[in-house]
Amino acid sequence: MKKAISLIVFIAICLLLIFSQQISQITTDVITNFYIKVLPLLAPTILLNYIFIYSGGINNIIYDLKLKDATKHKINKYALIVLGLISGTPSLASMLNEEIDHTLSKDEVQNILNCFTVPSLPFLLALINSCGWNIAMKILVIAIPFCIQFIMFFICDYKIKNSDTKLIVKSETNIISKAIISTTKTIILMSGSIILFSLISYPLSLFLSGSILILAKGIFEFSYPLSYLFSSYSRENLFFIIGIISFSSISLLTQVKLLVPKISLKDIIKKRLIITASSILITLILIFFLNIQ
């Protein structure tokens, strides 16, 4: 992992020296897109999420309820997933890193990240609300990847032995300050990763063009490519968007690995590829066999 990071940084430095003017424009576009379109909705959800977690989270609510430990365990796990989808994968990864080997087993955490390393719902909803697509296409582009992910999650979760550890109610102090610090760290990590992988994907523009270039860049970092693809509707754009959402991006996968070192990045990539192939296949069936326009 360290060798890969060193190589990535070295490539980024070389690109910065060779294409300084172009890199400056790329950085401006990426930062503008993230901080103006994404962060205003994402930051409050991340902050509130951390406040909720540090104040005891769902454990604090269900701890005294007369429920079986297994039921409490499932409620806690599903609540973490919902909070993660709302606040974003980096926030989900941070929460899971605190829960791993305490209230959740390593296999459970791995399965959650395998299936839900995705762009955050607030980010996707912000893009959808600002685009001119019809309602059916807006629903389709969200429903297909997320339905596939949930189906895969429950299939794999059924095979995993639940953690035997009991729920623990945390008694954190300085909740607000810790939540603000954690939110800031998460935003900095997201910003840095977005900029880094946007820079690394720049050489692709020397060999590719058009929608193929946008798709290739989306594999590295999805923020700007998704914004571009949502700007106009076409079937090609629809397939590209579903593919990018389903796979996620190398940038986000790297963030997850840095936040949760115990998980296997290879397993996540395998599951994301399966989800991507399944999502595109189902989209093809709906488009061509059910004549959805």
XYZ file of C-alpha atoms in Angstrom:
293
model
C 0.000 0.000 0.000
C 2.821 2.436 0.881
C 4.601 1.687 -2.421
C 1.380 2.359 -4.332
C 0.844 5.665 -2.518
C 4.448 6.713 -3.187
C 4.060 5.915 -6.889
C 0.766 7.811 -7.110
C 2.231 10.896 -5.419
C 5.326 10.761 -7.653
C 3.124 10.670 -10.771
C 1.060 13.591 -9.450
C 4.201 15.675 -8.841
C 5.492 14.970 -12.358
C 2.154 15.963 -13.849
C 2.127 19.153 -11.802
C 5.545 20.134 -13.150
C 4.821 19.235 -16.775
C 1.242 20.469 -17.119
C 1.103 23.241 -14.513
C -1.402 25.433 -16.389
C -3.793 22.605 -17.210
C -3.477 21.170 -13.709
C -4.395 24.551 -12.235
C -7.629 24.577 -14.259
C -8.461 20.977 -13.310
C -7.953 21.741 -9.615
C -10.157 24.827 -9.889
C -12.954 22.860 -11.586
C -12.768 20.010 -9.072
C -12.705 22.244 -5.993
C -15.508 24.448 -7.328
C -17.696 21.434 -8.095
C -17.079 19.804 -4.699
C -17.315 22.837 -2.429
C -20.235 24.552 -4.188
C -22.423 21.657 -5.359
C -21.628 18.833 -2.940
C -20.317 20.100 0.390
C -23.204 22.436 1.389
C -25.507 19.413 1.694
C -22.938 16.794 2.653
C -21.122 18.642 5.476
C -24.169 19.106 7.756
C -25.150 15.445 7.385
C -21.608 14.311 8.263
C -21.502 16.619 11.310
C -24.904 15.535 12.626
C -23.968 11.924 11.977
C -20.818 12.200 14.101
C -22.720 13.981 16.900
C -25.257 11.156 16.878
C -22.552 8.470 16.966
C -20.471 10.126 19.708
C -23.580 10.611 21.855
C -24.148 6.857 21.857
C -25.939 6.463 18.545
C -28.547 3.801 18.028
C -27.012 1.726 20.856
C -28.089 4.375 23.339
C -31.662 4.187 22.062
C -32.127 0.419 21.950
C -29.854 -0.622 24.844
C -32.637 -0.780 27.489
C -35.288 -2.202 25.170
C -36.467 -5.733 25.902
C -35.094 -7.215 22.722
C -32.847 -10.175 22.039
C -29.158 -9.343 21.663
C -29.249 -10.643 18.088
C -32.096 -8.246 17.252
C -30.262 -5.312 18.821
C -27.173 -6.294 16.878
C -29.056 -6.218 13.563
C -30.724 -2.888 14.354
C -27.326 -1.373 15.168
C -25.792 -2.737 11.951
C -28.614 -1.568 9.707
C -28.672 1.861 11.375
C -24.949 2.296 10.638
C -25.588 1.478 6.978
C -28.422 4.010 6.699
C -26.334 6.712 8.399
C -23.431 5.885 6.087
C -25.542 6.161 2.946
C -26.750 9.576 4.113
C -23.404 10.974 5.249
C -21.137 9.284 2.682
C -18.780 6.324 2.506
C -15.813 8.024 4.278
C -18.064 8.731 7.256
C -19.405 5.153 7.148
C -15.844 3.790 7.048
C -14.864 5.936 10.051
C -17.821 4.615 12.054
C -17.136 1.010 11.090
C -13.477 1.332 12.046
C -14.621 2.183 15.582
C -17.088 -0.720 15.633
C -14.886 -3.439 14.111
C -14.092 -6.232 16.594
C -16.279 -4.479 19.187
C -19.914 -4.559 18.098
C -19.279 -5.854 14.573
C -17.011 -8.620 13.325
C -14.417 -8.054 10.623
C -16.498 -10.101 8.157
C -19.570 -7.960 8.836
C -17.608 -4.738 8.297
C -16.062 -6.168 5.121
C -19.497 -7.076 3.750
C -20.922 -3.625 4.519
C -18.059 -1.878 2.739
C -18.144 -4.378 -0.139
C -21.746 -3.455 -0.846
C -22.008 0.199 0.207
C -18.782 1.879 -0.948
C -20.806 4.271 -3.094
C -21.301 7.990 -3.753
C -23.374 9.503 -0.940
C -27.106 9.904 -1.438
C -27.047 13.684 -0.743
C -24.442 14.076 -3.501
C -26.460 12.007 -5.985
C -29.734 13.729 -5.065
C -28.107 17.140 -5.521
C -27.029 16.122 -9.041
C -30.423 14.626 -9.884
C -32.349 17.663 -8.652
C -30.250 19.973 -10.814
C -30.515 17.926 -14.023
C -33.306 18.045 -16.591
C -33.961 14.322 -16.858
C -37.489 12.930 -16.654
C -38.697 11.386 -13.395
C -38.491 7.786 -14.633
C -34.820 8.106 -15.542
C -34.015 9.861 -12.257
C -35.561 6.982 -10.314
C -33.943 4.349 -12.526
C -30.406 5.688 -12.175
C -30.629 5.515 -8.379
C -32.849 2.470 -7.899
C -30.923 -0.084 -9.978
C -27.444 0.198 -8.375
C -28.814 0.509 -4.841
C -31.259 -2.387 -5.201
C -28.455 -4.635 -6.461
C -26.248 -3.558 -3.553
C -28.919 -4.309 -0.947
C -29.697 -7.697 -2.473
C -26.014 -8.652 -2.465
C -25.608 -7.366 1.088
C -28.458 -9.468 2.491
C -27.340 -12.583 0.599
C -23.798 -12.294 1.976
C -24.945 -11.151 5.410
C -27.100 -14.267 5.762
C -23.959 -16.410 5.400
C -21.952 -14.463 8.000
C -22.001 -15.454 11.636
C -23.064 -12.440 13.658
C -20.632 -11.006 16.177
C -21.030 -12.387 19.700
C -20.017 -9.089 21.273
C -22.706 -7.167 23.141
C -23.677 -3.607 22.404
C -21.788 -0.984 24.351
C -23.149 2.466 25.157
C -20.273 4.919 24.773
C -19.904 7.742 27.253
C -17.979 10.275 25.193
C -17.073 13.715 26.480
C -16.728 16.888 24.393
C -19.116 15.410 21.847
C -19.549 18.561 19.767
C -15.827 19.345 19.482
C -14.981 15.723 18.579
C -17.724 15.697 15.968
C -16.446 18.943 14.423
C -12.862 17.629 14.332
C -13.953 14.309 12.792
C -16.090 16.112 10.209
C -13.186 18.378 9.272
C -10.823 15.404 8.926
C -13.337 13.568 6.736
C -13.845 16.590 4.459
C -10.083 17.137 4.162
C -9.571 13.460 3.269
C -12.324 13.623 0.659
C -11.001 16.889 -0.817
C -7.414 15.677 -0.998
C -8.379 12.365 -2.554
C -10.630 14.020 -5.136
C -7.880 16.441 -6.173
C -5.156 13.766 -6.239
C -7.008 11.271 -8.430
C -8.384 14.005 -10.677
C -4.768 15.012 -11.352
C -3.672 11.437 -11.988
C -6.495 10.929 -14.501
C -5.406 13.985 -16.526
C -3.044 12.057 -18.917
C -6.113 10.160 -20.144
C -7.163 13.325 -21.988
C -4.043 12.971 -24.158
C -5.304 9.650 -25.556
C -9.081 9.661 -25.108
C -11.904 12.081 -25.824
C -15.658 12.536 -25.448
C -17.772 10.261 -23.292
C -15.082 7.562 -23.119
C -12.735 10.073 -21.491
C -15.415 11.060 -18.977
C -16.067 7.402 -18.134
C -12.352 6.698 -17.698
C -11.953 9.730 -15.431
C -15.010 8.599 -13.468
C -13.267 5.345 -12.631
C -10.513 7.351 -10.946
C -12.725 10.015 -9.314
C -16.466 10.306 -9.893
C -17.436 13.819 -8.683
C -16.821 15.931 -11.801
C -17.576 13.157 -14.371
C -20.976 12.456 -12.785
C -21.789 16.176 -12.778
C -20.898 16.332 -16.477
C -22.877 13.205 -17.421
C -25.986 14.395 -15.576
C -25.934 17.676 -17.518
C -27.610 16.073 -20.557
C -29.636 12.892 -21.064
C -28.706 10.109 -23.451
C -28.761 6.347 -23.143
C -24.976 6.354 -23.276
C -24.817 8.781 -20.354
C -27.346 6.667 -18.450
C -25.217 3.526 -18.760
C -22.043 5.414 -17.878
C -23.644 6.936 -14.767
C -24.992 3.595 -13.545
C -21.574 2.031 -14.181
C -19.733 4.754 -12.235
C -22.200 4.716 -9.323
C -22.058 0.918 -9.154
C -18.263 0.654 -9.249
C -17.601 3.789 -7.154
C -14.070 5.067 -7.889
C -10.428 4.338 -7.148
C -10.394 7.549 -5.105
C -13.201 6.401 -2.803
C -11.806 2.872 -2.523
C -8.474 4.348 -1.423
C -10.209 6.484 1.210
C -11.974 3.414 2.596
C -8.749 1.418 2.849
C -6.995 4.286 4.635
C -9.866 4.661 7.110
C -10.326 0.920 7.764
C -6.898 -0.756 7.382
C -8.187 -4.190 8.487
C -10.463 -4.717 5.478
C -9.477 -6.262 2.144
C -9.488 -3.833 -0.784
C -9.413 -6.748 -3.250
C -12.697 -8.095 -1.874
C -14.349 -4.693 -2.231
C -13.182 -4.347 -5.843
C -14.466 -7.838 -6.709
C -17.897 -7.091 -5.258
C -18.042 -3.674 -6.942
C -17.304 -5.281 -10.324
C -20.077 -7.842 -9.785
C -22.509 -5.082 -8.774
C -21.471 -3.013 -11.810
C -22.003 -5.880 -14.261
C -25.363 -6.768 -12.678
C -26.576 -3.151 -12.715
C -25.669 -2.643 -16.372
C -27.279 -5.954 -17.365
C -30.543 -5.097 -15.602
C -30.503 -1.630 -17.172
C -30.082 -3.217 -20.606
C -33.061 -5.504 -19.963
C -35.259 -2.621 -18.816
C -34.222 -0.366 -21.681
C -34.409 -2.790 -24.594
C -36.921 -5.453 -23.521
C -39.400 -3.345 -21.554
C -38.973 -0.384 -23.918
C -38.178 2.160 -21.215
C -37.147 5.431 -22.807
